[in-house]
mmCIF file of C-alpha atoms in Angstrom:
data_model
loop_
_atom_site.group_PDB
_atom_site.id
_atom_site.type_symbol
_atom_site.label_atom_id
_atom_site.label_comp_id
_atom_site.label_asym_id
_atom_site.label_seq_id
_atom_site.Cartn_x
_atom_site.Cartn_y
_atom_site.Cartn_z
ATOM 1 C CA MET A 11 85.544 80.481 109.794
ATOM 2 C CA SER A 12 86.354 77.065 111.292
ATOM 3 C CA GLN A 13 88.853 76.383 108.487
ATOM 4 C CA LEU A 14 90.590 79.696 109.213
ATOM 5 C CA THR A 15 90.627 79.033 112.968
ATOM 6 C CA ASN A 16 92.046 75.545 112.482
ATOM 7 C CA LEU A 17 94.854 76.794 110.252
ATOM 8 C CA GLN A 18 95.728 79.578 112.695
ATOM 9 C CA ARG A 19 95.919 77.000 115.480
ATOM 10 C CA VAL A 20 98.259 74.809 113.431
ATOM 11 C CA MET A 21 100.500 77.735 112.507
ATOM 12 C CA ALA A 22 100.786 78.941 116.100
ATOM 13 C CA ALA A 23 103.246 76.066 116.682
ATOM 14 C CA GLU A 24 104.815 75.978 113.200
ATOM 15 C CA ASP A 25 108.421 76.948 112.527
ATOM 16 C CA LEU A 26 108.554 79.371 109.608
ATOM 17 C CA PRO A 27 111.409 80.128 107.202
ATOM 18 C CA SER A 28 113.195 83.323 108.196
ATOM 19 C CA ALA A 29 113.421 84.906 104.739
ATOM 20 C CA SER A 30 110.531 83.507 102.705
ATOM 21 C CA VAL A 31 106.786 82.901 102.992
ATOM 22 C CA SER A 32 105.516 79.364 103.576
ATOM 23 C CA SER A 33 102.647 77.699 101.702
ATOM 24 C CA ASN A 34 100.551 77.767 104.867
ATOM 25 C CA GLU A 35 101.035 81.541 105.104
ATOM 26 C CA THR A 36 99.680 81.862 101.569
ATOM 27 C CA LYS A 37 96.654 79.717 102.500
ATOM 28 C CA LEU A 38 96.136 81.778 105.646
ATOM 29 C CA SER A 39 96.083 85.064 103.738
ATOM 30 C CA ALA A 40 93.568 83.684 101.218
ATOM 31 C CA LEU A 41 91.219 82.558 104.002
ATOM 32 C CA VAL A 42 91.453 85.885 105.853
ATOM 33 C CA ILE A 43 90.759 87.831 102.647
ATOM 34 C CA ALA A 44 87.809 85.588 101.767
ATOM 35 C CA HIS A 45 86.352 86.091 105.240
ATOM 36 C CA ALA A 46 86.720 89.876 104.901
ATOM 37 C CA ILE A 47 84.928 89.872 101.533
ATOM 38 C CA LEU A 48 82.010 87.977 103.046
ATOM 39 C CA ASN A 49 81.859 90.279 106.087
ATOM 40 C CA PRO A 50 81.107 93.761 104.671
ATOM 41 C CA TYR A 51 80.081 96.806 106.707
ATOM 42 C CA VAL A 52 78.206 99.285 104.516
ATOM 43 C CA THR A 53 78.098 103.024 105.244
ATOM 44 C CA LYS A 54 75.532 105.493 103.944
ATOM 45 C CA TRP A 55 78.270 107.604 102.383
ATOM 46 C CA ASP A 56 79.060 108.197 98.740
ATOM 47 C CA ILE A 57 82.864 108.200 98.846
ATOM 48 C CA ASP A 58 83.202 110.713 95.987
ATOM 49 C CA ARG A 59 80.952 113.197 97.743
ATOM 50 C CA PHE A 60 82.654 112.535 101.060
ATOM 51 C CA ALA A 61 85.982 113.383 99.401
ATOM 52 C CA GLU A 62 84.788 116.763 98.125
ATOM 53 C CA PRO A 63 86.110 119.725 100.137
ATOM 54 C CA ARG A 64 83.572 121.520 102.293
ATOM 55 C CA PRO A 65 85.215 124.865 103.128
ATOM 56 C CA TYR A 66 82.356 126.017 105.360
ATOM 57 C CA ALA A 67 82.047 122.731 107.253
ATOM 58 C CA ALA A 68 84.599 122.346 110.052
ATOM 59 C CA ASP A 69 83.186 118.928 110.846
ATOM 60 C CA LYS A 70 82.118 116.531 108.086
ATOM 61 C CA THR A 71 79.956 114.540 110.482
ATOM 62 C CA LYS A 72 77.355 117.260 109.943
ATOM 63 C CA TYR A 73 76.810 115.793 106.473
ATOM 64 C CA PHE A 74 78.101 112.222 106.845
ATOM 65 C CA GLN A 75 76.991 110.448 109.980
ATOM 66 C CA TYR A 76 79.569 108.125 111.484
ATOM 67 C CA PRO A 77 78.355 104.506 111.654
ATOM 68 C CA GLN A 78 77.876 103.029 115.136
ATOM 69 C CA TRP A 79 79.238 99.497 114.672
ATOM 70 C CA GLY A 80 81.151 99.046 117.893
ATOM 71 C CA HIS A 81 84.402 97.086 117.948
ATOM 72 C CA ILE A 82 85.168 95.017 114.844
ATOM 73 C CA SER A 83 87.434 92.060 115.637
ATOM 74 C CA ASP A 84 86.992 89.724 112.640
ATOM 75 C CA PRO A 85 88.290 90.267 109.080
ATOM 76 C CA ALA A 86 85.990 92.724 107.305
ATOM 77 C CA THR A 87 85.589 95.304 104.569
ATOM 78 C CA VAL A 88 84.021 98.751 104.884
ATOM 79 C CA LEU A 89 82.097 99.921 101.816
ATOM 80 C CA ASP A 90 80.461 103.120 100.700
ATOM 81 C CA VAL A 91 76.794 103.124 99.740
ATOM 82 C CA HIS A 92 77.686 101.987 96.196
ATOM 83 C CA GLY A 93 79.822 99.023 97.276
ATOM 84 C CA ARG A 94 83.239 100.655 96.852
ATOM 85 C CA VAL A 95 85.884 99.489 99.318
ATOM 86 C CA MET A 96 87.175 102.202 101.675
ATOM 87 C CA LEU A 97 88.865 99.883 104.154
ATOM 88 C CA TRP A 98 90.145 96.320 104.428
ATOM 89 C CA TYR A 99 90.600 95.009 107.977
ATOM 90 C CA LEU A 100 92.657 91.795 107.928
ATOM 91 C CA PRO A 101 93.594 90.739 111.487
ATOM 92 C CA GLY A 102 95.330 87.403 111.779
ATOM 93 C CA ILE A 103 96.729 87.469 108.253
ATOM 94 C CA ILE A 104 100.283 87.302 109.656
ATOM 95 C CA PRO A 105 101.027 84.317 111.955
ATOM 96 C CA PRO A 106 102.625 85.072 115.366
ATOM 97 C CA GLU A 107 105.946 83.467 114.458
ATOM 98 C CA ARG A 108 106.234 85.742 111.406
ATOM 99 C CA VAL A 109 105.538 88.787 113.581
ATOM 100 C CA LYS A 110 108.442 87.675 115.782
ATOM 101 C CA HIS A 111 110.747 87.534 112.732
ATOM 102 C CA LEU A 112 109.601 90.957 111.516
ATOM 103 C CA ASN A 113 110.143 92.535 114.931
ATOM 104 C CA ARG A 114 113.743 91.319 114.962
ATOM 105 C CA ILE A 115 114.408 92.996 111.609
ATOM 106 C CA HIS A 116 113.585 96.426 113.052
ATOM 107 C CA LEU A 117 116.057 96.400 115.944
ATOM 108 C CA PRO A 118 119.001 97.849 113.915
ATOM 109 C CA LEU A 119 116.898 100.919 112.991
ATOM 110 C CA LYS A 120 116.862 102.202 116.580
ATOM 111 C CA GLY A 121 119.798 104.569 116.069
ATOM 112 C CA SER A 122 118.302 106.080 112.899
ATOM 113 C CA LEU A 123 114.871 107.045 114.288
ATOM 114 C CA VAL A 124 113.999 110.740 114.408
ATOM 115 C CA LYS A 125 111.871 112.159 117.200
ATOM 116 C CA HIS A 126 109.156 114.637 116.279
ATOM 117 C CA SER A 127 108.209 117.634 118.339
ATOM 118 C CA LYS A 128 105.026 117.561 120.387
ATOM 119 C CA ARG A 129 104.128 120.911 118.814
ATOM 120 C CA LYS A 130 101.161 120.648 116.500
ATOM 121 C CA ASN A 131 101.222 122.359 113.173
ATOM 122 C CA GLU A 132 99.376 125.683 113.271
ATOM 123 C CA SER A 133 97.286 124.734 110.259
ATOM 124 C CA SER A 134 95.693 121.772 112.059
ATOM 125 C CA MET A 135 92.226 121.052 110.778
ATOM 126 C CA ARG A 136 89.101 119.979 112.585
ATOM 127 C CA PHE A 137 87.811 116.557 111.576
ATOM 128 C CA GLY A 138 85.436 114.216 113.349
ATOM 129 C CA HIS A 139 85.679 116.149 116.651
ATOM 130 C CA ARG A 140 89.465 115.699 116.730
ATOM 131 C CA ASP A 141 92.388 118.018 116.093
ATOM 132 C CA VAL A 142 94.432 116.372 113.364
ATOM 133 C CA PRO A 143 97.973 117.716 112.857
ATOM 134 C CA GLU A 144 98.845 117.983 109.189
ATOM 135 C CA LEU A 145 102.576 117.465 109.553
ATOM 136 C CA ASP A 146 103.919 116.643 113.012
ATOM 137 C CA GLY A 147 102.915 113.516 114.864
ATOM 138 C CA ARG A 148 101.923 113.521 118.527
ATOM 139 C CA ASP A 149 104.507 111.747 120.672
ATOM 140 C CA MET A 150 103.502 109.459 123.480
ATOM 141 C CA ASP A 151 105.487 109.663 126.719
ATOM 142 C CA PRO A 152 108.855 108.021 125.990
ATOM 143 C CA LEU A 153 109.203 104.504 127.336
ATOM 144 C CA ALA A 154 111.979 103.863 129.808
ATOM 145 C CA ASP A 155 114.703 101.754 128.180
ATOM 146 C CA ALA A 156 112.675 101.085 125.028
ATOM 147 C CA MET A 157 114.286 98.163 123.240
ATOM 148 C CA PHE A 158 113.253 99.391 119.790
ATOM 149 C CA GLY A 159 113.748 103.110 120.417
ATOM 150 C CA HIS A 160 111.308 105.946 119.914
ATOM 151 C CA GLY A 161 110.649 108.001 116.799
ATOM 152 C CA ARG A 162 110.014 107.818 113.095
ATOM 153 C CA LEU A 163 111.924 107.033 109.905
ATOM 154 C CA MET A 164 110.535 108.186 106.535
ATOM 155 C CA ASN A 165 111.707 106.296 103.449
ATOM 156 C CA SER A 166 110.898 106.847 99.780
ATOM 157 C CA PRO A 167 112.523 106.029 96.426
ATOM 158 C CA ALA A 168 110.691 108.951 94.783
ATOM 159 C CA THR A 169 109.747 112.193 96.516
ATOM 160 C CA PHE A 170 109.633 115.917 95.868
ATOM 161 C CA GLN A 171 111.695 118.315 97.909
ATOM 162 C CA GLN A 172 109.567 120.237 100.407
ATOM 163 C CA GLY A 173 107.492 122.908 98.705
ATOM 164 C CA HIS A 174 108.116 121.513 95.201
ATOM 165 C CA LEU A 175 105.142 119.677 93.724
ATOM 166 C CA ARG A 176 104.950 121.043 90.181
ATOM 167 C CA LEU A 177 105.149 118.823 87.117
ATOM 168 C CA GLN A 178 108.444 120.454 86.133
ATOM 169 C CA ASP A 179 110.042 119.906 89.554
ATOM 170 C CA LYS A 180 112.591 117.162 90.047
ATOM 171 C CA VAL A 181 111.922 113.974 92.000
ATOM 172 C CA TYR A 182 114.554 112.686 94.401
ATOM 173 C CA GLU A 183 115.345 109.567 96.362
ATOM 174 C CA SER A 184 115.044 110.081 100.121
ATOM 175 C CA SER A 185 118.415 110.520 101.807
ATOM 176 C CA ASN A 186 117.518 107.874 104.404
ATOM 177 C CA LEU A 187 117.999 105.189 101.755
ATOM 178 C CA LYS A 188 121.747 105.819 101.979
ATOM 179 C CA ILE A 189 121.861 104.873 105.682
ATOM 180 C CA PRO A 190 123.481 101.409 105.996
ATOM 181 C CA ALA A 191 120.952 100.234 108.604
ATOM 182 C CA VAL A 192 118.043 101.256 106.344
ATOM 183 C CA LYS A 193 119.559 99.506 103.335
ATOM 184 C CA GLU A 194 119.975 96.325 105.383
ATOM 185 C CA TRP A 195 116.422 96.622 106.734
ATOM 186 C CA LEU A 196 114.963 96.954 103.227
ATOM 187 C CA HIS A 197 116.948 93.932 102.111
ATOM 188 C CA GLU A 198 115.775 91.791 105.032
ATOM 189 C CA ILE A 199 112.125 92.799 104.829
ATOM 190 C CA SER A 200 111.933 92.552 101.021
ATOM 191 C CA TYR A 201 110.466 89.018 101.016
ATOM 192 C CA ALA A 202 107.580 90.196 103.228
ATOM 193 C CA GLU A 203 107.027 93.365 101.199
ATOM 194 C CA GLU A 204 106.841 91.314 98.004
ATOM 195 C CA PHE A 205 104.238 89.061 99.609
ATOM 196 C CA TRP A 206 102.239 92.102 100.731
ATOM 197 C CA ASN A 207 102.450 93.372 97.143
ATOM 198 C CA SER A 208 100.728 90.174 96.031
ATOM 199 C CA ILE A 209 98.017 90.662 98.668
ATOM 200 C CA SER A 210 97.501 94.198 97.364
ATOM 201 C CA GLY A 211 97.097 92.764 93.882
ATOM 202 C CA LEU A 212 94.232 90.600 95.134
ATOM 203 C CA VAL A 213 92.333 93.116 97.236
ATOM 204 C CA LEU A 214 93.136 96.365 95.346
ATOM 205 C CA PRO A 215 94.073 95.329 91.791
ATOM 206 C CA ASP A 216 93.902 98.791 90.167
ATOM 207 C CA LEU A 217 95.935 100.369 92.964
ATOM 208 C CA ALA A 218 98.544 97.597 92.743
ATOM 209 C CA ARG A 219 98.873 98.107 88.987
ATOM 210 C CA VAL A 220 99.408 101.862 89.381
ATOM 211 C CA GLY A 221 101.911 101.242 92.181
ATOM 212 C CA LYS A 222 103.909 98.826 90.044
ATOM 213 C CA ASP A 223 103.882 101.294 87.157
ATOM 214 C CA ALA A 224 105.183 104.047 89.443
ATOM 215 C CA ILE A 225 108.087 101.932 90.706
ATOM 216 C CA ALA A 226 108.913 100.889 87.145
ATOM 217 C CA ALA A 227 108.862 104.521 85.981
ATOM 218 C CA LYS A 228 110.959 106.020 88.768
ATOM 219 C CA GLY A 229 114.232 105.127 87.079
ATOM 220 C CA ASP A 230 113.414 107.592 84.303
ATOM 221 C CA TRP A 231 112.570 110.470 86.631
ATOM 222 C CA VAL A 232 114.328 110.185 89.983
ATOM 223 C CA VAL A 233 117.488 112.198 90.554
ATOM 224 C CA THR A 234 119.974 110.503 92.907
ATOM 225 C CA GLN A 235 123.167 112.246 93.969
ATOM 226 C CA PRO A 236 124.938 109.835 94.169
ATOM 227 C CA PRO A 237 122.732 106.771 93.562
ATOM 228 C CA SER A 238 122.144 104.760 96.739
ATOM 229 C CA GLY A 239 121.853 101.443 94.919
ATOM 230 C CA THR A 240 119.020 100.472 97.263
ATOM 231 C CA GLN A 241 116.468 98.032 95.826
ATOM 232 C CA TRP A 242 112.962 99.210 96.695
ATOM 233 C CA PRO A 243 110.688 96.197 97.439
ATOM 234 C CA SER A 244 107.219 97.774 97.695
ATOM 235 C CA ILE A 245 104.590 99.030 95.233
ATOM 236 C CA TYR A 246 104.135 101.974 97.627
ATOM 237 C CA VAL A 247 106.519 104.914 97.156
ATOM 238 C CA GLY A 248 106.547 105.709 100.862
ATOM 239 C CA ILE A 249 107.150 103.531 103.929
ATOM 240 C CA ASP A 250 107.356 105.194 107.333
ATOM 241 C CA VAL A 251 108.642 103.222 110.300
ATOM 242 C CA ILE A 252 106.948 104.570 113.458
ATOM 243 C CA VAL A 253 108.205 103.228 116.773
ATOM 244 C CA ASN A 254 106.492 103.842 120.128
ATOM 245 C CA GLN A 255 104.792 106.931 118.809
ATOM 246 C CA GLU A 256 101.268 108.099 118.007
ATOM 247 C CA THR A 257 100.780 110.048 114.777
ATOM 248 C CA PRO A 258 97.056 110.852 114.294
ATOM 249 C CA HIS A 259 96.520 112.454 110.899
ATOM 250 C CA LEU A 260 94.984 112.499 107.442
ATOM 251 C CA ASP A 261 97.284 111.991 104.463
ATOM 252 C CA LYS A 262 98.067 115.183 102.579
ATOM 253 C CA VAL A 263 100.165 113.605 99.825
ATOM 254 C CA SER A 264 97.747 110.873 98.776
ATOM 255 C CA ALA A 265 94.465 110.709 96.826
ATOM 256 C CA PRO A 266 91.099 109.239 97.889
ATOM 257 C CA SER A 267 91.493 105.981 95.944
ATOM 258 C CA LEU A 268 95.162 105.474 96.894
ATOM 259 C CA LEU A 269 94.542 103.368 99.991
ATOM 260 C CA ASP A 270 97.331 103.135 102.564
ATOM 261 C CA LEU A 271 98.651 99.844 103.890
ATOM 262 C CA LEU A 272 99.093 100.036 107.673
ATOM 263 C CA LEU A 273 100.712 97.366 109.827
ATOM 264 C CA HIS A 274 101.004 97.562 113.619
ATOM 265 C CA PHE A 275 103.083 95.120 115.651
ATOM 266 C CA TRP A 276 102.675 94.628 119.418
ATOM 267 C CA LEU A 277 105.767 93.863 121.510
ATOM 268 C CA PRO A 278 106.651 91.601 123.261
ATOM 269 C CA ALA A 279 103.346 89.952 122.357
ATOM 270 C CA ARG A 280 103.285 88.699 118.781
ATOM 271 C CA HIS A 281 100.018 90.363 117.762
ATOM 272 C CA HIS A 282 99.415 92.658 114.811
ATOM 273 C CA ASP A 283 96.956 94.788 112.858
ATOM 274 C CA PHE A 284 96.896 94.713 109.048
ATOM 275 C CA LYS A 285 94.615 97.078 107.170
ATOM 276 C CA TYR A 286 94.197 99.068 103.984
ATOM 277 C CA LEU A 287 92.309 102.351 104.304
ATOM 278 C CA ALA A 288 91.569 105.544 102.413
ATOM 279 C CA GLY A 289 94.044 107.603 104.439
ATOM 280 C CA LYS A 290 93.242 110.797 102.556
ATOM 281 C CA LEU A 291 89.700 110.643 103.949
ATOM 282 C CA LEU A 292 89.740 108.559 107.127
ATOM 283 C CA HIS A 293 91.527 109.690 110.272
ATOM 284 C CA HIS A 294 94.064 107.099 111.426
ATOM 285 C CA SER A 295 96.880 106.605 113.903
ATOM 286 C CA VAL A 296 98.830 103.975 115.809
ATOM 287 C CA PRO A 297 96.324 102.499 118.311
ATOM 288 C CA LYS A 298 96.786 103.497 121.942
ATOM 289 C CA TRP A 299 98.354 100.942 124.257
ATOM 290 C CA GLU A 300 99.311 100.501 127.902
ATOM 291 C CA LYS A 301 102.165 97.982 128.077
ATOM 292 C CA GLY A 302 105.049 96.957 125.848
ATOM 293 C CA GLU A 303 106.155 98.604 122.620
ATOM 294 C CA ARG A 304 104.630 99.243 119.203
ATOM 295 C CA ILE A 305 106.070 99.285 115.694
ATOM 296 C CA ALA A 306 104.005 100.627 112.802
ATOM 297 C CA LEU A 307 104.784 100.390 109.090
ATOM 298 C CA ALA A 308 102.798 103.008 107.191
ATOM 299 C CA HIS A 309 102.794 102.411 103.423
ATOM 300 C CA TYR A 310 101.416 105.222 101.284
ATOM 301 C CA MET A 311 101.400 106.538 97.723
ATOM 302 C CA LYS A 312 102.105 110.100 96.628
ATOM 303 C CA ASP A 313 99.601 111.539 94.203
ATOM 304 C CA ALA A 314 101.902 114.324 92.992
ATOM 305 C CA VAL A 315 104.700 111.820 92.270
ATOM 306 C CA HIS A 316 102.277 109.598 90.323
ATOM 307 C CA ASN A 317 101.142 112.680 88.405
ATOM 308 C CA ARG A 318 104.769 113.543 87.637
ATOM 309 C CA PHE A 319 105.192 110.027 86.226
ATOM 310 C CA GLY A 320 102.085 110.431 84.032
ATOM 311 C CA LEU A 321 99.940 107.912 85.922
ATOM 312 C CA ALA A 322 96.175 108.225 86.366
ATOM 313 C CA ARG A 323 94.525 107.665 89.728
ATOM 314 C CA PRO A 324 93.082 104.160 90.143
ATOM 315 C CA SER A 325 89.386 103.574 90.634
ATOM 316 C CA PHE A 326 88.019 102.246 93.918
ATOM 317 C CA THR A 327 87.719 98.478 94.126
ATOM 318 C CA GLN A 328 84.117 97.254 93.929
ATOM 319 C CA GLN A 329 82.799 94.570 96.281
ATOM 320 C CA LYS A 330 80.898 92.899 93.448
ATOM 321 C CA ASP A 331 84.116 92.489 91.440
ATOM 322 C CA LEU A 332 85.854 90.895 94.412
ATOM 323 C CA LEU A 333 82.997 88.434 94.852
ATOM 324 C CA GLY A 334 83.156 87.573 91.159
ATOM 325 C CA ASN A 335 86.912 87.032 91.209
ATOM 326 C CA PHE A 336 86.889 84.819 94.296
ATOM 327 C CA SER A 337 83.974 82.745 93.020
ATOM 328 C CA LYS A 338 86.203 81.736 90.093
ATOM 329 C CA THR A 339 89.047 80.500 92.332
#
């Protein structure tokens, strides 16, 4: 931990390149990941059984007791009873100066954000003593003169039209990718997304492989009218930009082993959260806050799109395999 702390202290005063990742950032990510591997929290759940639907159980805590761990502040993994990774928590993996650069990139998106209604979807389900809206997010009170705006922007290079999820249905590029500000944002954030792809390859190798295969396959399946020409930088087929908004939910378009990548940025402070989690199974949202603004980048995969492309679901990453791989490096 001392090596990680020392590097973070050095990088707090380091000038970083604006459109590439430095060697120290690569070292930092490796140390944070190694710390998380060696700091596991183990549940009593079997993730496969937890994922099974229980139509007569409004609350799964009746069968799967929530662990009482308190607040986790250091890098960590959360495992099921068999050592399968359900969550990666990687705080500090992005240095403060990089957070500052990333915040700046999001300013031009302010005019493209869409506000969601406070109305909850009627088919809300009960999970873990909370009402979780399936579709609409829950807005926080709008901030006065918010610098970064307020709302959400959903982006995908491969998605079904609403209500069309069959294998014979066509897959389209999201219309937001034609917005000039979105195209510029994707271009400017591409270097960071590519670096996060490499992190995914380390911590979730099977998921990263399936994600890469999906992006490679989309050119054969996606209908664009007309083509946007936008280069998609992520292995995830969905990236939502959520600004100054809470959106508590479970993912309806994912699969248990398709872990989301969630990033939260605090403004004006240069803090962040960086985590992978099984969003199909674990309730998640932008953390509550009192002062300043929040930007969230929610990366997710779409199981029906992967199925349309002929891709199998990845297996969960095993803790023992991670330990074996890092012992070789």
